[in-house]
Structure formats: C-alpha cells, structure tokens
Amino acid sequence: MTEAVRLLVRADDAGASWSSNIGCMQACRDGIARSVEVMIPGPWVTHAGRVLNACPDIDVGIHLTLTSEWDAVRWRPLTHAPSLVDADGYFLPLLMPRDGDARPCLAHHDWSFEEIAAECVAQIELGRRMFRNATHISCHMTQHFKLLDPRLGSVIAELCAKYGLRDDAFGYGLPRFQGYPPQPRETDARVHAFLAQLEALTPGTYVFIDHPAVASPELAATGHAGYRDVLADRTTCLQVLTDRAVKERIEALGIELISYADL
C-alpha cells in the first residue's frame, strides 16, 4: 500500500489583530488550513476566543509569545516579568539578534529563566480557559526559542504533559512545505508556486506555516523596519489558502489535510 501525502496547514498569529483572527478563521473555514495558533498576550485574543470557539472543528494551538515586534501595536506579558520587557513594560521586538536588525533582543538582556517559565504557565493556563479546542503548544519565533535556552524545551514539555497538550514548541520534526517564496507578494505568483510544489510532494507528512489575514486599516498600519508590506504579504497568503485551484489540486492529488489533533 502506497503511503499517503499528508499536509498540515497552520495559520499563525491569531490574537495579534482583528485581521489575523478573521483571516485565520477564513483560511480554515473556506480554505485548506486546519490548525490556528493564538498569541495569548495579543490585544485581540478575547475576540479570537469568540470567533474560534464558534467553530469547534478548528484545531487551536497556544502560541507561546515572548516578543512584540510591530511598531504601531505592542503587547505585554501576562505576569510580572521585569527581565523580559523594555522600559515601558512591553515585550522586546526580538528574542535573538538578527543580521541587519538593530532592534533590542531578549538575548542581550539579563533575562530570568524563572520569569520565562512563569509566563509560559500563565499563557498556557489562560489559553486552556479561553479556547475549548486547544490541543497543542507552539512557539512564536520557534527557532529563536531553541537558541535562547535549550532548557525551555524541557519546561514546555513538562507543561504539556501536565495540561494534556501536544508539544510542538520546538517543531514536530515534520519537513516544511515551503509553498511559495517570500517574494513577490502577489497572489497569482504564489498560487502558481504552491500548485507546482504540491505536484512535487512525495509520500509523507509535511507542515506549511504562514500568517493569513484580511485587509483592514489596522493591518495596513502594521509593520517594522524591513517588513512594511505586511498587508500585501498576509492578504495574499489568505488568498492562496482559499484559492479554488489550490483546493481542487489537493483533492485531485489525494493529499490529506490534517491538523495537530490528527497527529
């Protein structure tokens, strides 16, 4: 029997904005996404709870968050965590230094491991209360969590065991399906690339991660140095994930769309 091709399409960053909440929901309801990751400290997390709890078939992940990267909208930890924030009490923009990016990063602060662990507990506990369909943990900027302190993996694994959640904090080990390159931020080009890569998939289980959102003045005002075209990037992502040709090609190829719960 030939092994199937399975694709986990994950929509990230619900809770961060109204645009992301609606975009992530639409990517699942009208498109090919099956799991949505929610940033619990985000300013729109309550709205995300209302939207996603009304769709019990959508798999929800608690997206552990220790950064606040946008210029125009920022968020704070749920706990008292002075070593994790700037002078105004907001999370820093980055976890680790990034080439060509002069913004502050947590790795260069005298951060407390105990404060990070306590913040993770608070986010998980609130996420479990707010989202009835929460099944797993993921991390915002996963690769940087790994680099900041490997001990975080053990802490998060213990929390997942305690609260009955699947652990994808540092990545499930699934090969990444690229889908399309970052540029251009154009729907037709992205759909064409996505279709071509679907055709090239060999049997196995893959994960595709991106950030669908609907257009709004809020999203147009979102950005930071080096990433000002957030609206174009995230709305075209949603258009790809809900594109009829993409959905028809997945069906024709017999690709099984799965969620973290299915793993």
Short mmCIF file of C-alpha atoms in Angstrom, two decimals:
data_model
loop_
_atom_site.label_atom_id
_atom_site.label_comp_id
_atom_site.label_asym_id
_atom_site.label_seq_id
_atom_site.Cartn_x
_atom_site.Cartn_y
_atom_site.Cartn_z
CA MET A 1 0.00 0.00 0.00
CA THR A 2 1.41 3.40 -1.01
CA GLU A 3 2.00 5.83 1.84
CA ALA A 4 -0.25 8.89 1.71
CA VAL A 5 0.75 12.51 1.39
CA ARG A 6 -0.48 14.45 4.40
CA LEU A 7 -0.26 18.22 4.76
CA LEU A 8 -0.71 20.18 7.97
CA VAL A 9 -1.52 23.78 7.01
CA ARG A 10 -1.05 26.02 10.03
CA ALA A 11 -2.34 29.59 10.31
CA ASP A 12 -0.30 31.64 12.78
CA ASP A 13 -0.75 34.78 14.90
CA ALA A 14 -4.43 34.90 15.76
CA GLY A 15 -4.87 37.14 18.79
CA ALA A 16 -2.46 39.73 17.44
CA SER A 17 -5.06 41.60 15.38
CA TRP A 18 -8.66 41.55 14.21
CA SER A 19 -7.34 41.00 10.69
CA SER A 20 -5.43 37.89 11.75
CA ASN A 21 -8.38 36.47 13.68
CA ILE A 22 -10.70 36.71 10.70
CA GLY A 23 -8.02 35.63 8.25
CA CYS A 24 -7.08 32.53 10.23
CA MET A 25 -10.72 31.54 10.63
CA GLN A 26 -11.39 32.02 6.90
CA ALA A 27 -8.26 30.03 6.00
CA CYS A 28 -9.79 27.07 7.86
CA ARG A 29 -13.47 27.56 7.08
CA ASP A 30 -13.09 28.40 3.39
CA GLY A 31 -9.60 27.07 2.68
CA ILE A 32 -7.04 24.41 3.43
CA ALA A 33 -5.78 25.40 6.91
CA ARG A 34 -6.71 23.09 9.76
CA SER A 35 -4.83 24.48 12.80
CA VAL A 36 -4.71 28.05 14.15
CA GLU A 37 -2.05 29.32 16.56
CA VAL A 38 -3.17 32.01 19.03
CA MET A 39 -0.86 34.56 20.67
CA ILE A 40 -2.37 34.69 24.16
CA PRO A 41 -0.87 38.08 25.21
CA GLY A 42 -2.16 39.66 21.99
CA PRO A 43 -4.63 42.58 22.17
CA TRP A 44 -7.29 40.71 20.15
CA VAL A 45 -7.15 37.38 21.99
CA THR A 46 -10.65 37.75 23.50
CA HIS A 47 -12.10 38.25 20.04
CA ALA A 48 -10.11 35.24 18.83
CA GLY A 49 -11.74 33.17 21.55
CA ARG A 50 -15.22 34.21 20.48
CA VAL A 51 -14.51 33.56 16.80
CA LEU A 52 -12.70 30.24 17.17
CA ASN A 53 -14.90 28.79 19.89
CA ALA A 54 -17.82 29.22 17.49
CA CYS A 55 -16.01 26.83 15.10
CA PRO A 56 -15.30 23.70 17.19
CA ASP A 57 -13.85 21.85 14.21
CA ILE A 58 -10.89 24.26 14.04
CA ASP A 59 -7.86 22.95 15.91
CA VAL A 60 -6.26 25.61 18.17
CA GLY A 61 -2.68 25.92 19.38
CA ILE A 62 -1.42 28.08 22.26
CA HIS A 63 1.33 30.09 20.57
CA LEU A 64 3.79 30.92 23.35
CA THR A 65 4.89 34.51 22.87
CA LEU A 66 7.84 36.42 24.35
CA THR A 67 8.23 39.14 21.70
CA SER A 68 6.27 42.15 20.47
CA GLU A 69 7.71 43.10 17.09
CA TRP A 70 5.42 45.70 15.50
CA ASP A 71 5.93 49.46 15.68
CA ALA A 72 2.29 50.54 15.95
CA VAL A 73 0.83 47.86 18.23
CA ARG A 74 2.56 46.05 21.08
CA TRP A 75 1.72 43.75 23.97
CA ARG A 76 2.94 42.88 27.44
CA PRO A 77 3.48 39.68 29.45
CA LEU A 78 0.61 38.29 31.48
CA THR A 79 2.86 38.03 34.54
CA HIS A 80 5.15 40.40 36.41
CA ALA A 81 8.29 39.81 34.35
CA PRO A 82 10.62 42.83 34.53
CA SER A 83 13.54 40.97 32.94
CA LEU A 84 11.51 40.24 29.79
CA VAL A 85 10.35 43.76 28.95
CA ASP A 86 11.57 47.21 27.92
CA ALA A 87 11.35 50.39 29.99
CA ASP A 88 7.67 50.79 29.06
CA GLY A 89 6.73 47.26 30.08
CA TYR A 90 6.37 45.76 26.58
CA PHE A 91 7.97 42.57 25.31
CA LEU A 92 11.10 43.29 23.26
CA PRO A 93 10.92 43.03 19.45
CA LEU A 94 13.32 40.10 19.13
CA LEU A 95 14.43 37.03 21.07
CA MET A 96 17.79 36.66 19.34
CA PRO A 97 19.91 39.17 17.38
CA ARG A 98 19.23 39.28 13.65
CA ASP A 99 21.61 40.40 10.93
CA GLY A 100 20.79 43.91 9.79
CA ASP A 101 18.23 44.44 12.57
CA ALA A 102 19.24 46.86 15.31
CA ARG A 103 16.10 46.42 17.42
CA PRO A 104 16.52 45.21 21.03
CA CYS A 105 16.53 41.47 21.65
CA LEU A 106 15.89 39.46 24.80
CA ALA A 107 19.15 37.52 24.46
CA HIS A 108 21.08 40.72 25.20
CA HIS A 109 19.07 41.41 28.37
CA ASP A 110 19.65 39.94 31.81
CA TRP A 111 16.56 37.78 31.47
CA SER A 112 15.29 35.38 34.10
CA PHE A 113 14.64 31.76 33.25
CA GLU A 114 12.13 31.59 36.12
CA GLU A 115 10.19 34.54 34.71
CA ILE A 116 10.03 32.91 31.27
CA ALA A 117 8.76 29.66 32.81
CA ALA A 118 6.12 31.52 34.85
CA GLU A 119 4.98 33.43 31.77
CA CYS A 120 4.65 30.20 29.81
CA VAL A 121 2.49 28.72 32.57
CA ALA A 122 0.26 31.81 32.60
CA GLN A 123 -0.19 31.77 28.83
CA ILE A 124 -0.99 28.06 28.78
CA GLU A 125 -3.49 28.30 31.63
CA LEU A 126 -5.29 31.28 30.09
CA GLY A 127 -5.25 29.65 26.66
CA ARG A 128 -6.85 26.46 28.02
CA ARG A 129 -9.58 28.51 29.71
CA MET A 130 -10.30 30.67 26.68
CA PHE A 131 -10.11 28.11 23.85
CA ARG A 132 -12.20 24.98 24.13
CA ASN A 133 -10.47 23.39 21.12
CA ALA A 134 -6.88 23.98 22.26
CA THR A 135 -4.92 20.78 21.65
CA HIS A 136 -1.26 21.78 21.46
CA ILE A 137 1.56 24.23 22.15
CA SER A 138 3.66 26.06 19.59
CA CYS A 139 6.10 28.96 19.88
CA HIS A 140 6.19 32.35 18.24
CA MET A 141 9.63 32.51 16.56
CA THR A 142 10.23 28.80 17.22
CA GLN A 143 13.82 28.67 16.03
CA HIS A 144 14.76 31.52 18.37
CA PHE A 145 13.19 29.80 21.37
CA LYS A 146 15.58 26.94 20.70
CA LEU A 147 18.59 29.24 20.56
CA LEU A 148 17.67 31.34 23.60
CA ASP A 149 17.93 28.45 26.06
CA PRO A 150 17.55 24.73 25.30
CA ARG A 151 16.21 24.22 28.83
CA LEU A 152 12.97 25.83 27.70
CA GLY A 153 12.20 22.66 25.76
CA SER A 154 12.09 20.60 28.95
CA VAL A 155 9.97 23.17 30.79
CA ILE A 156 7.43 23.34 27.98
CA ALA A 157 7.35 19.54 27.61
CA GLU A 158 6.54 19.24 31.33
CA LEU A 159 3.77 21.83 30.99
CA CYS A 160 2.29 19.99 28.02
CA ALA A 161 2.27 16.75 29.98
CA LYS A 162 0.67 18.49 32.96
CA TYR A 163 -2.09 20.14 30.93
CA GLY A 164 -2.71 17.36 28.42
CA LEU A 165 -1.49 19.25 25.36
CA ARG A 166 0.60 18.12 22.40
CA ASP A 167 4.09 19.60 22.34
CA ASP A 168 5.19 21.35 19.16
CA ALA A 169 7.08 24.12 20.91
CA PHE A 170 10.33 23.46 19.08
CA GLY A 171 8.85 21.93 15.93
CA TYR A 172 7.33 18.50 15.42
CA GLY A 173 10.14 17.33 13.20
CA LEU A 174 7.85 17.47 10.19
CA PRO A 175 9.52 18.59 6.97
CA ARG A 176 8.48 22.09 5.98
CA PHE A 177 6.46 22.61 2.84
CA GLN A 178 7.62 25.97 1.50
CA GLY A 179 4.55 26.60 -0.62
CA TYR A 180 5.89 29.78 -2.19
CA PRO A 181 8.92 32.05 -1.79
CA PRO A 182 8.59 35.25 0.28
CA GLN A 183 8.67 37.42 -2.84
CA PRO A 184 6.77 38.53 -4.80
CA ARG A 185 3.79 39.32 -2.59
CA GLU A 186 1.41 38.60 -5.46
CA THR A 187 -1.44 36.12 -5.38
CA ASP A 188 -1.05 34.72 -8.90
CA ALA A 189 2.67 34.08 -8.44
CA ARG A 190 2.10 32.47 -5.06
CA VAL A 191 -0.72 30.25 -6.30
CA HIS A 192 1.41 29.12 -9.25
CA ALA A 193 4.32 28.25 -6.93
CA PHE A 194 2.04 26.49 -4.44
CA LEU A 195 0.47 24.33 -7.14
CA ALA A 196 3.87 23.36 -8.52
CA GLN A 197 5.15 22.33 -5.10
CA LEU A 198 2.01 20.32 -4.39
CA GLU A 199 2.71 18.31 -7.54
CA ALA A 200 6.25 17.61 -6.33
CA LEU A 201 5.30 16.23 -2.90
CA THR A 202 6.32 12.66 -2.20
CA PRO A 203 4.60 10.40 0.35
CA GLY A 204 4.96 11.63 3.92
CA THR A 205 3.63 14.25 6.34
CA TYR A 206 4.52 17.93 5.86
CA VAL A 207 3.75 21.23 7.58
CA PHE A 208 3.11 24.58 5.93
CA ILE A 209 3.15 27.66 8.18
CA ASP A 210 2.09 31.18 7.25
CA HIS A 211 0.05 34.14 8.50
CA PRO A 212 -3.27 34.70 6.71
CA ALA A 213 -5.14 37.93 7.38
CA VAL A 214 -7.88 40.07 5.85
CA ALA A 215 -7.25 43.62 4.65
CA SER A 216 -8.00 46.44 7.09
CA PRO A 217 -6.60 49.85 8.04
CA GLU A 218 -5.19 48.12 11.13
CA LEU A 219 -3.21 45.65 9.04
CA ALA A 220 -2.04 48.42 6.70
CA ALA A 221 -0.54 50.21 9.72
CA THR A 222 1.24 47.07 10.93
CA GLY A 223 4.95 46.67 10.24
CA HIS A 224 8.51 47.26 11.33
CA ALA A 225 11.80 48.18 9.69
CA GLY A 226 12.48 45.69 6.94
CA TYR A 227 8.87 44.45 6.81
CA ARG A 228 6.49 47.23 5.82
CA ASP A 229 4.37 45.33 3.29
CA VAL A 230 2.59 43.22 5.89
CA LEU A 231 -0.81 43.80 4.32
CA ALA A 232 0.29 42.53 0.90
CA ASP A 233 2.11 39.55 2.42
CA ARG A 234 -0.69 38.34 4.66
CA THR A 235 -3.69 39.01 2.45
CA THR A 236 -2.09 37.17 -0.47
CA CYS A 237 -1.37 34.28 1.91
CA LEU A 238 -5.08 34.06 2.69
CA GLN A 239 -5.95 34.23 -0.99
CA VAL A 240 -3.66 31.27 -1.72
CA LEU A 241 -5.03 29.17 1.12
CA THR A 242 -8.61 29.75 -0.05
CA ASP A 243 -7.92 29.56 -3.79
CA ARG A 244 -10.22 27.21 -5.71
CA ALA A 245 -7.44 25.85 -7.91
CA VAL A 246 -5.34 25.01 -4.84
CA LYS A 247 -8.22 23.20 -3.18
CA GLU A 248 -9.06 21.29 -6.36
CA ARG A 249 -5.43 20.27 -6.92
CA ILE A 250 -5.14 18.96 -3.36
CA GLU A 251 -8.28 16.87 -3.86
CA ALA A 252 -7.13 15.61 -7.25
CA LEU A 253 -3.74 14.58 -5.86
CA GLY A 254 -5.35 12.80 -2.92
CA ILE A 255 -3.47 14.90 -0.37
CA GLU A 256 -4.91 14.54 3.12
CA LEU A 257 -5.28 17.80 5.03
CA ILE A 258 -4.65 17.26 8.73
CA SER A 259 -4.45 19.19 11.99
CA TYR A 260 -2.24 18.76 15.03
CA ALA A 261 -5.05 16.78 16.63
CA ASP A 262 -4.76 14.27 13.79
CA LEU A 263 -1.05 13.73 14.56
#
